[in-house]
Amino acid sequence: MILNRYARHLGVRSQIALKRWLRRLLFVAGGVVVGLAAILMAKLADQAQLLFRWLTAPSPYVALGLTPLGFGFAMLLAVKVFPNAQGSGIPQVIAALRLPDQRQRAPLVSLKVGLGKIVVMTLGLICGASTGREGPTVQVGGAIMFAIGRWAPFRQPGFLLAGATAGVAAAFNTPLAGIVFGIEELSRSFEMRTSGLIIGAIIAAGLTSLAILGDYHYFGSTSAALPLGRAWLVVPVCAVTCGFAGGLFSRVVLLFAAGLPGVVGGWIRRHPVAFAVLCGIGVALAGLASGSPIAGTGYAEARAIIHSSDWPAYGYGPWKFVATLLSAISGIPGGIFAPSLAIGAGIASDLSLVLTDVPIGALVLIGMESYLTGVVQAPITSFVIVSEMTNDHAMVIPLMAAALIANRASKVIVPEGLYHALAKLFLRASAQRHPDQAPITR
């Protein structure tokens, strides 16, 4: 390479300094590219949902044909053209961070997988899947930085971790949550050697989003507060309810991901496309039965519930739960972050019929955070991300308490968070391909 030829004419210290500056430059440049990718995926997700509404505008029964066919085609692409692009994408990144060398990581976070994630995720949203873009953005961000890291001196998983955390920060416009997510959920250990570089990548991604989209909060600013006294009873009630629901969601997804036993499980393994079609039929039927827009990310619906703007559709949460669960077990590429927040908001909205003395805004924020905690069992990330997305600092203490309660409630249903449990399946598959290489344990 040109750099290597130039470095030969320098002293040892100068060579090391040059390589370190190059690495810093690549981290920042990669953060900019990840920010651009996050913006692209956000725009594609919005347009895909608009296209689904346009396609189903003549009659909602159009979804009975569109959604199953779309699910089948998306799964066909995921299996035949873009393997390892299925599902959220976060488990693939976690698994890649645990693998010991580039050769094993590449199938999980290659640029081909990242491209497939964008294409098939968009296709799923066009066809009415109840999926999000934030999880896929993590895998795409990881893929971008993994590719850039191949050119960097001192190769290490820090590039992959930086890309994934920058993806979270840019997707939600929550830089602090990106850092916390990287520590608590992706790496579960903080390597001080690369901490500054990772933060630099997050800043670059955030500034890119800020320059193009402007300063915004994901769900808008709220002024919800929970007064001391009887209103605090909502914290354990809502946290346990939503934590159990999130744990149930994870348990069912893990059952299907690991493979059901018996004849049914064997049929699903042999016919993944046909099973995806059946799941698509279920999603379409749930949409017709609910009478509310349960397809898509759920961002608009959650925002409407938070701000109590024309939202009389009680029962949204359970129906969104069904649609998201079917979308997840189908295996098509798509995230669960945004749908989980929407489910939590919907469940909290239904609880407001009973908990009438509690401010609806406070109740909804607790429900969103508690359900997300129940699914991923990352309580710190959950309360930080909800706080940053709504710019509501008055709710930090109630959200922290609810996160801890929801986390314990979820563990009654399932012992481990969804992303890490799914990552173990990818690690097991990699171990079968490379029996001589053991994953990194932390």
Short mmCIF file of C-alpha atoms in Angstrom, two decimals:
data_model
loop_
_atom_site.label_atom_id
_atom_site.label_comp_id
_atom_site.label_asym_id
_atom_site.label_seq_id
_atom_site.Cartn_x
_atom_site.Cartn_y
_atom_site.Cartn_z
CA MET A 1 0.00 0.00 0.00
CA ILE A 2 1.08 3.62 -0.52
CA LEU A 3 1.04 4.24 3.23
CA ASN A 4 3.35 1.31 3.91
CA ARG A 5 5.82 2.42 1.25
CA TYR A 6 5.81 5.95 2.69
CA ALA A 7 6.11 4.67 6.29
CA ARG A 8 9.33 2.78 5.49
CA HIS A 9 11.16 6.12 5.15
CA LEU A 10 10.08 7.23 8.64
CA GLY A 11 11.43 6.32 12.04
CA VAL A 12 9.66 3.77 14.25
CA ARG A 13 7.96 6.43 16.39
CA SER A 14 6.86 8.38 13.34
CA GLN A 15 5.43 5.22 11.80
CA ILE A 16 3.41 4.49 14.92
CA ALA A 17 2.15 8.09 15.14
CA LEU A 18 1.16 8.06 11.46
CA LYS A 19 -0.76 4.83 11.88
CA ARG A 20 -2.56 6.14 14.93
CA TRP A 21 -3.64 9.31 13.12
CA LEU A 22 -4.78 7.26 10.17
CA ARG A 23 -6.84 5.08 12.47
CA ARG A 24 -8.46 8.14 14.06
CA LEU A 25 -9.26 9.56 10.66
CA LEU A 26 -10.85 6.29 9.56
CA PHE A 27 -13.01 6.18 12.71
CA VAL A 28 -14.33 9.69 12.07
CA ALA A 29 -14.82 9.13 8.33
CA GLY A 30 -16.59 5.87 9.08
CA GLY A 31 -18.88 7.67 11.52
CA VAL A 32 -19.87 10.11 8.77
CA VAL A 33 -20.67 7.25 6.39
CA VAL A 34 -22.69 5.45 9.10
CA GLY A 35 -24.64 8.66 9.72
CA LEU A 36 -25.43 8.93 6.01
CA ALA A 37 -26.52 5.28 5.92
CA ALA A 38 -28.79 5.83 8.95
CA ILE A 39 -30.43 8.80 7.26
CA LEU A 40 -30.91 6.80 4.05
CA MET A 41 -32.53 3.94 5.97
CA ALA A 42 -34.82 6.35 7.82
CA LYS A 43 -35.97 7.92 4.56
CA LEU A 44 -36.47 4.53 2.92
CA ALA A 45 -38.48 3.28 5.91
CA ASP A 46 -40.75 6.34 5.80
CA GLN A 47 -41.34 6.05 2.06
CA ALA A 48 -41.93 2.29 2.32
CA GLN A 49 -44.66 2.80 4.89
CA LEU A 50 -46.28 5.49 2.76
CA LEU A 51 -46.21 3.13 -0.22
CA PHE A 52 -47.90 0.38 1.81
CA ARG A 53 -50.67 2.78 2.81
CA TRP A 54 -51.07 3.85 -0.82
CA LEU A 55 -51.25 0.25 -2.01
CA THR A 56 -53.87 -0.65 0.59
CA ALA A 57 -55.85 2.60 0.29
CA PRO A 58 -58.39 1.17 -2.22
CA SER A 59 -59.20 -1.64 0.23
CA PRO A 60 -57.54 -2.93 3.42
CA TYR A 61 -58.12 -6.47 2.09
CA VAL A 62 -55.30 -5.85 -0.42
CA ALA A 63 -52.97 -6.69 2.50
CA LEU A 64 -54.24 -10.30 2.46
CA GLY A 65 -52.35 -10.78 -0.80
CA LEU A 66 -49.61 -8.17 -0.53
CA THR A 67 -48.27 -9.00 2.93
CA PRO A 68 -47.94 -12.81 2.57
CA LEU A 69 -46.34 -12.52 -0.87
CA GLY A 70 -43.99 -9.83 0.38
CA PHE A 71 -42.99 -11.91 3.40
CA GLY A 72 -42.30 -14.91 1.19
CA PHE A 73 -40.18 -12.94 -1.27
CA ALA A 74 -38.28 -11.17 1.52
CA MET A 75 -37.46 -14.50 3.16
CA LEU A 76 -36.40 -15.98 -0.17
CA LEU A 77 -33.93 -13.12 -0.64
CA ALA A 78 -32.69 -13.48 2.94
CA VAL A 79 -32.07 -17.20 2.55
CA LYS A 80 -30.75 -17.42 -1.01
CA VAL A 81 -29.16 -14.04 -1.75
CA PHE A 82 -28.34 -12.34 1.58
CA PRO A 83 -27.75 -15.01 4.24
CA ASN A 84 -27.22 -13.67 7.77
CA ALA A 85 -29.42 -10.65 6.99
CA GLN A 86 -32.41 -12.16 8.77
CA GLY A 87 -34.02 -10.57 11.79
CA SER A 88 -32.84 -7.51 13.67
CA GLY A 89 -29.13 -7.58 12.89
CA ILE A 90 -28.00 -6.79 16.43
CA PRO A 91 -27.44 -10.47 17.33
CA GLN A 92 -25.17 -10.81 14.30
CA VAL A 93 -23.06 -7.87 15.51
CA ILE A 94 -22.86 -9.26 19.06
CA ALA A 95 -21.80 -12.65 17.67
CA ALA A 96 -19.21 -11.03 15.39
CA LEU A 97 -17.70 -9.18 18.35
CA ARG A 98 -17.26 -12.53 20.12
CA LEU A 99 -15.56 -14.25 17.20
CA PRO A 100 -11.75 -14.32 17.24
CA ASP A 101 -10.79 -13.40 13.67
CA GLN A 102 -11.86 -11.47 10.58
CA ARG A 103 -12.56 -14.60 8.58
CA GLN A 104 -15.29 -15.68 10.97
CA ARG A 105 -16.77 -12.20 11.41
CA ALA A 106 -17.06 -11.43 7.71
CA PRO A 107 -20.17 -13.56 6.93
CA LEU A 108 -22.13 -11.73 9.65
CA VAL A 109 -21.12 -8.13 8.94
CA SER A 110 -20.01 -7.95 5.32
CA LEU A 111 -21.04 -5.11 3.03
CA LYS A 112 -23.15 -7.59 1.07
CA VAL A 113 -25.10 -8.43 4.22
CA GLY A 114 -25.45 -4.72 5.00
CA LEU A 115 -26.79 -3.99 1.52
CA GLY A 116 -29.18 -6.92 1.77
CA LYS A 117 -30.39 -5.62 5.12
CA ILE A 118 -31.34 -2.28 3.61
CA VAL A 119 -33.03 -3.77 0.55
CA VAL A 120 -35.03 -6.52 2.25
CA MET A 121 -35.96 -4.41 5.28
CA THR A 122 -37.45 -1.84 2.92
CA LEU A 123 -39.30 -4.55 1.03
CA GLY A 124 -40.80 -5.87 4.26
CA LEU A 125 -42.11 -2.43 5.22
CA ILE A 126 -43.58 -1.94 1.76
CA CYS A 127 -45.53 -5.16 2.27
CA GLY A 128 -46.83 -4.30 5.73
CA ALA A 129 -44.37 -5.98 8.13
CA SER A 130 -44.35 -4.76 11.72
CA THR A 131 -40.62 -4.14 11.89
CA GLY A 132 -38.23 -1.30 12.59
CA ARG A 133 -35.08 0.16 11.07
CA GLU A 134 -32.97 0.80 14.16
CA GLY A 135 -31.69 -2.76 14.65
CA PRO A 136 -30.83 -3.08 10.95
CA THR A 137 -29.00 0.25 11.18
CA VAL A 138 -26.76 -1.29 13.84
CA GLN A 139 -25.78 -4.15 11.54
CA VAL A 140 -25.31 -1.83 8.57
CA GLY A 141 -23.18 0.51 10.68
CA GLY A 142 -21.12 -2.43 11.85
CA ALA A 143 -20.70 -3.67 8.28
CA ILE A 144 -19.50 -0.26 7.10
CA MET A 145 -16.93 0.12 9.85
CA PHE A 146 -15.86 -3.51 9.55
CA ALA A 147 -15.06 -2.89 5.88
CA ILE A 148 -13.20 0.34 6.70
CA GLY A 149 -11.30 -1.44 9.47
CA ARG A 150 -9.74 -3.78 6.92
CA TRP A 151 -7.69 -0.80 5.70
CA ALA A 152 -6.70 0.34 9.17
CA PRO A 153 -3.47 -0.36 11.02
CA PHE A 154 -3.82 -2.12 14.37
CA ARG A 155 -6.89 -4.08 13.24
CA GLN A 156 -9.31 -4.85 16.04
CA PRO A 157 -13.04 -5.30 16.80
CA GLY A 158 -13.17 -1.65 17.90
CA PHE A 159 -14.14 -0.63 14.37
CA LEU A 160 -17.08 -3.02 14.40
CA LEU A 161 -18.22 -1.83 17.83
CA ALA A 162 -17.87 1.82 16.79
CA GLY A 163 -19.99 1.29 13.67
CA ALA A 164 -22.75 -0.44 15.60
CA THR A 165 -22.92 2.16 18.38
CA ALA A 166 -22.80 4.99 15.84
CA GLY A 167 -25.72 3.31 14.10
CA VAL A 168 -27.81 3.47 17.28
CA ALA A 169 -26.84 7.08 17.92
CA ALA A 170 -27.68 8.20 14.38
CA ALA A 171 -30.89 6.16 14.10
CA PHE A 172 -32.45 7.65 17.25
CA ASN A 173 -30.45 10.92 17.42
CA THR A 174 -29.35 9.75 20.87
CA PRO A 175 -25.55 9.89 21.20
CA LEU A 176 -25.51 9.04 24.91
CA ALA A 177 -27.75 6.03 24.33
CA GLY A 178 -25.39 4.89 21.58
CA ILE A 179 -22.49 4.81 24.03
CA VAL A 180 -24.52 3.08 26.74
CA PHE A 181 -25.87 0.54 24.24
CA GLY A 182 -22.33 -0.25 23.14
CA ILE A 183 -21.20 -0.85 26.72
CA GLU A 184 -24.24 -2.66 28.12
CA GLU A 185 -25.54 -4.63 25.17
CA LEU A 186 -22.95 -4.99 22.40
CA SER A 187 -19.62 -5.43 24.13
CA ARG A 188 -20.48 -5.79 27.83
CA SER A 189 -16.98 -4.55 28.48
CA PHE A 190 -15.45 -1.15 27.79
CA GLU A 191 -12.04 -1.21 26.16
CA MET A 192 -10.33 2.01 27.16
CA ARG A 193 -7.91 1.75 24.25
CA THR A 194 -10.68 2.44 21.77
CA SER A 195 -13.17 4.41 23.90
CA GLY A 196 -12.16 7.79 22.51
CA LEU A 197 -12.24 6.54 18.94
CA ILE A 198 -15.69 5.03 19.41
CA ILE A 199 -17.02 8.28 20.85
CA GLY A 200 -15.44 10.10 17.90
CA ALA A 201 -17.31 7.87 15.46
CA ILE A 202 -20.56 8.50 17.35
CA ILE A 203 -19.99 12.26 17.25
CA ALA A 204 -19.27 12.12 13.51
CA ALA A 205 -22.44 10.11 12.85
CA GLY A 206 -24.49 12.42 15.06
CA LEU A 207 -23.15 15.58 13.43
CA THR A 208 -23.90 14.14 10.00
CA SER A 209 -27.51 13.49 11.02
CA LEU A 210 -27.71 16.93 12.66
CA ALA A 211 -26.39 18.69 9.55
CA ILE A 212 -28.92 17.01 7.25
CA LEU A 213 -32.00 16.52 9.44
CA GLY A 214 -31.50 19.28 11.99
CA ASP A 215 -31.81 19.06 15.77
CA TYR A 216 -34.78 16.93 16.76
CA HIS A 217 -36.01 14.51 19.39
CA TYR A 218 -37.21 11.15 18.13
CA PHE A 219 -40.64 11.42 19.75
CA GLY A 220 -40.65 15.17 20.28
CA SER A 221 -40.13 16.93 23.60
CA THR A 222 -42.46 16.04 26.45
CA SER A 223 -43.01 17.58 29.85
CA ALA A 224 -44.48 14.51 31.54
CA ALA A 225 -43.87 14.15 35.24
CA LEU A 226 -44.94 11.70 37.92
CA PRO A 227 -45.90 13.44 41.17
CA LEU A 228 -44.92 11.78 44.44
CA GLY A 229 -47.69 9.86 46.14
CA ARG A 230 -50.33 7.48 44.82
CA ALA A 231 -49.28 8.10 41.21
CA TRP A 232 -46.06 6.17 41.85
CA LEU A 233 -48.10 2.98 42.16
CA VAL A 234 -48.12 2.98 38.38
CA VAL A 235 -44.39 2.24 38.32
CA PRO A 236 -44.54 -1.37 39.61
CA VAL A 237 -47.90 -2.10 37.96
CA CYS A 238 -46.88 -0.90 34.49
CA ALA A 239 -43.30 -2.21 34.78
CA VAL A 240 -44.38 -5.73 35.75
CA THR A 241 -47.11 -5.86 33.08
CA CYS A 242 -44.87 -4.63 30.28
CA GLY A 243 -41.83 -6.56 31.55
CA PHE A 244 -43.80 -9.82 31.48
CA ALA A 245 -45.08 -9.00 27.99
CA GLY A 246 -41.56 -8.27 26.73
CA GLY A 247 -40.26 -11.47 28.28
CA LEU A 248 -43.06 -13.46 26.65
CA PHE A 249 -42.21 -11.93 23.27
CA SER A 250 -38.55 -12.91 23.65
CA ARG A 251 -39.35 -16.44 24.79
CA VAL A 252 -41.57 -17.15 21.78
CA VAL A 253 -39.05 -15.66 19.32
CA LEU A 254 -36.26 -17.77 20.85
CA LEU A 255 -38.36 -20.93 20.64
CA PHE A 256 -38.82 -20.47 16.91
CA ALA A 257 -35.23 -19.29 16.32
CA ALA A 258 -33.79 -22.36 18.05
CA GLY A 259 -36.20 -24.61 16.15
CA LEU A 260 -39.43 -26.10 17.39
CA PRO A 261 -39.28 -29.81 18.13
CA GLY A 262 -41.20 -32.47 16.26
CA VAL A 263 -42.98 -32.40 12.93
CA VAL A 264 -43.86 -28.70 13.03
CA GLY A 265 -40.27 -27.63 13.69
CA GLY A 266 -38.97 -29.90 10.95
CA TRP A 267 -41.45 -28.48 8.45
CA ILE A 268 -40.46 -24.89 9.31
CA ARG A 269 -36.74 -25.68 8.86
CA ARG A 270 -37.37 -27.28 5.48
CA HIS A 271 -39.82 -24.61 4.24
CA PRO A 272 -38.75 -21.23 5.65
CA VAL A 273 -40.31 -19.29 2.76
CA ALA A 274 -43.67 -21.02 3.12
CA PHE A 275 -43.61 -20.36 6.87
CA ALA A 276 -42.88 -16.68 6.21
CA VAL A 277 -45.93 -16.58 3.93
CA LEU A 278 -48.08 -18.01 6.74
CA CYS A 279 -46.73 -15.39 9.12
CA GLY A 280 -47.57 -12.72 6.55
CA ILE A 281 -51.15 -13.97 6.44
CA GLY A 282 -51.28 -13.69 10.22
CA VAL A 283 -49.97 -10.11 10.14
CA ALA A 284 -52.52 -9.13 7.50
CA LEU A 285 -55.37 -10.69 9.48
CA ALA A 286 -54.20 -8.94 12.66
CA GLY A 287 -54.23 -5.63 10.80
CA LEU A 288 -57.79 -6.21 9.59
CA ALA A 289 -58.99 -7.30 13.03
CA SER A 290 -57.37 -4.44 14.92
CA GLY A 291 -58.89 -1.61 12.90
CA SER A 292 -55.74 0.43 13.58
CA PRO A 293 -52.49 0.86 11.63
CA ILE A 294 -50.32 -1.87 13.15
CA ALA A 295 -48.01 -2.27 10.12
CA GLY A 296 -44.66 -0.53 9.96
CA THR A 297 -42.33 0.75 12.64
CA GLY A 298 -45.04 2.14 14.93
CA TYR A 299 -43.20 5.45 15.26
CA ALA A 300 -46.15 7.66 14.27
CA GLU A 301 -48.56 5.74 16.49
CA ALA A 302 -46.26 5.85 19.53
CA ARG A 303 -45.71 9.58 19.05
CA ALA A 304 -49.48 10.14 18.84
CA ILE A 305 -50.04 8.15 22.04
CA ILE A 306 -47.31 10.05 23.91
CA HIS A 307 -48.77 13.41 22.98
CA SER A 308 -52.41 12.21 23.28
CA SER A 309 -53.15 13.56 19.81
CA ASP A 310 -56.32 11.98 18.38
CA TRP A 311 -55.62 8.52 19.78
CA PRO A 312 -58.83 6.72 20.76
CA ALA A 313 -57.71 3.29 19.45
CA TYR A 314 -57.47 1.22 22.60
CA GLY A 315 -56.25 -2.32 21.97
CA TYR A 316 -53.45 -1.16 19.70
CA GLY A 317 -50.73 -2.57 21.98
CA PRO A 318 -51.87 -6.23 21.95
CA TRP A 319 -52.49 -6.23 18.19
CA LYS A 320 -49.12 -4.59 17.53
CA PHE A 321 -47.60 -7.29 19.77
CA VAL A 322 -49.13 -10.02 17.60
CA ALA A 323 -48.04 -8.41 14.33
CA THR A 324 -44.49 -7.79 15.56
CA LEU A 325 -44.18 -11.30 16.97
CA LEU A 326 -45.28 -12.86 13.67
CA SER A 327 -42.91 -10.58 11.75
CA ALA A 328 -40.04 -11.56 14.05
CA ILE A 329 -40.55 -15.34 13.96
CA SER A 330 -40.97 -15.24 10.18
CA GLY A 331 -37.23 -14.50 9.92
CA ILE A 332 -37.50 -11.61 7.47
CA PRO A 333 -34.98 -8.77 7.97
CA GLY A 334 -36.30 -6.07 10.26
CA GLY A 335 -35.78 -4.67 13.72
CA ILE A 336 -37.87 -4.73 16.88
CA PHE A 337 -36.67 -1.56 18.61
CA ALA A 338 -39.30 0.89 17.33
CA PRO A 339 -42.15 -1.67 17.33
CA SER A 340 -41.28 -2.51 20.95
CA LEU A 341 -41.60 1.13 21.95
CA ALA A 342 -44.94 1.30 20.13
CA ILE A 343 -46.18 -1.87 21.86
CA GLY A 344 -45.21 -0.47 25.26
CA ALA A 345 -46.99 2.79 24.47
CA GLY A 346 -50.11 0.89 23.41
CA ILE A 347 -50.17 -1.30 26.52
CA ALA A 348 -49.74 1.78 28.73
CA SER A 349 -52.55 3.50 26.86
CA ASP A 350 -54.85 0.59 27.72
CA LEU A 351 -53.72 0.69 31.36
CA SER A 352 -54.78 4.33 31.50
CA LEU A 353 -58.40 3.12 31.48
CA VAL A 354 -57.73 1.66 34.94
CA LEU A 355 -54.99 3.97 36.24
CA THR A 356 -57.04 7.12 35.76
CA ASP A 357 -55.19 9.29 38.31
CA VAL A 358 -51.85 9.05 36.50
CA PRO A 359 -50.74 11.55 33.82
CA ILE A 360 -51.03 9.70 30.48
CA GLY A 361 -47.68 11.01 29.24
CA ALA A 362 -45.82 9.64 32.26
CA LEU A 363 -47.64 6.32 32.05
CA VAL A 364 -46.80 5.91 28.35
CA LEU A 365 -43.08 6.64 28.85
CA ILE A 366 -42.92 4.03 31.62
CA GLY A 367 -44.74 1.51 29.41
CA MET A 368 -42.41 2.06 26.46
CA GLU A 369 -39.28 1.72 28.52
CA SER A 370 -40.55 -1.25 30.53
CA TYR A 371 -41.56 -3.28 27.50
CA LEU A 372 -38.26 -2.58 25.73
CA THR A 373 -36.42 -3.63 28.89
CA GLY A 374 -38.49 -6.80 29.02
CA VAL A 375 -37.44 -7.72 25.48
CA VAL A 376 -33.72 -6.91 25.54
CA GLN A 377 -33.01 -6.98 29.30
CA ALA A 378 -30.75 -3.93 29.02
CA PRO A 379 -32.33 -1.62 31.63
CA ILE A 380 -29.74 1.16 31.50
CA THR A 381 -29.96 1.46 27.73
CA SER A 382 -33.76 1.41 27.88
CA PHE A 383 -34.21 4.30 30.28
CA VAL A 384 -31.43 6.36 28.69
CA ILE A 385 -32.82 5.93 25.20
CA VAL A 386 -36.40 6.82 26.20
CA SER A 387 -35.18 9.85 28.17
CA GLU A 388 -33.08 11.11 25.26
CA MET A 389 -35.79 10.46 22.67
CA THR A 390 -38.31 12.59 24.56
CA ASN A 391 -35.97 15.13 26.23
CA ASP A 392 -37.89 14.52 29.47
CA HIS A 393 -35.47 14.71 32.38
CA ALA A 394 -38.22 14.87 35.00
CA MET A 395 -39.02 11.20 34.37
CA VAL A 396 -35.48 9.85 34.82
CA ILE A 397 -35.98 8.49 38.36
CA PRO A 398 -39.34 6.77 37.65
CA LEU A 399 -37.90 5.33 34.44
CA MET A 400 -34.86 3.96 36.27
CA ALA A 401 -37.08 2.29 38.87
CA ALA A 402 -39.38 0.87 36.22
CA ALA A 403 -36.44 -0.49 34.22
CA LEU A 404 -35.12 -2.46 37.17
CA ILE A 405 -38.56 -3.89 37.99
CA ALA A 406 -39.30 -4.75 34.33
CA ASN A 407 -35.92 -6.44 34.00
CA ARG A 408 -36.64 -8.72 36.96
CA ALA A 409 -40.15 -9.45 35.69
CA SER A 410 -38.80 -10.40 32.27
CA LYS A 411 -36.26 -12.80 33.76
CA VAL A 412 -39.12 -14.77 35.31
CA ILE A 413 -40.22 -15.58 31.74
CA VAL A 414 -36.86 -15.85 29.99
CA PRO A 415 -33.42 -15.94 31.65
CA GLU A 416 -31.53 -13.95 29.01
CA GLY A 417 -32.17 -10.94 26.80
CA LEU A 418 -33.27 -11.59 23.24
CA TYR A 419 -30.24 -10.24 21.40
CA HIS A 420 -27.62 -12.17 23.36
CA ALA A 421 -29.63 -15.38 23.26
CA LEU A 422 -29.96 -15.08 19.47
CA ALA A 423 -26.26 -14.25 19.16
CA LYS A 424 -25.44 -17.62 20.74
CA LEU A 425 -27.21 -19.33 17.83
CA PHE A 426 -24.95 -17.52 15.36
CA LEU A 427 -21.90 -18.42 17.46
CA ARG A 428 -22.98 -22.07 17.48
CA ALA A 429 -23.32 -22.05 13.70
CA SER A 430 -19.88 -20.45 13.34
CA ALA A 431 -18.37 -23.05 15.68
CA GLN A 432 -19.72 -25.81 13.47
CA ARG A 433 -18.04 -24.21 10.44
CA HIS A 434 -14.79 -23.44 12.29
CA PRO A 435 -14.40 -26.03 15.07
CA ASP A 436 -10.76 -25.05 15.61
CA GLN A 437 -11.61 -21.45 16.60
CA ALA A 438 -13.27 -20.62 19.95
CA PRO A 439 -15.34 -17.45 20.45
CA ILE A 440 -14.08 -14.68 22.70
CA THR A 441 -15.66 -14.80 26.15
CA ARG A 442 -16.31 -11.70 28.22
#
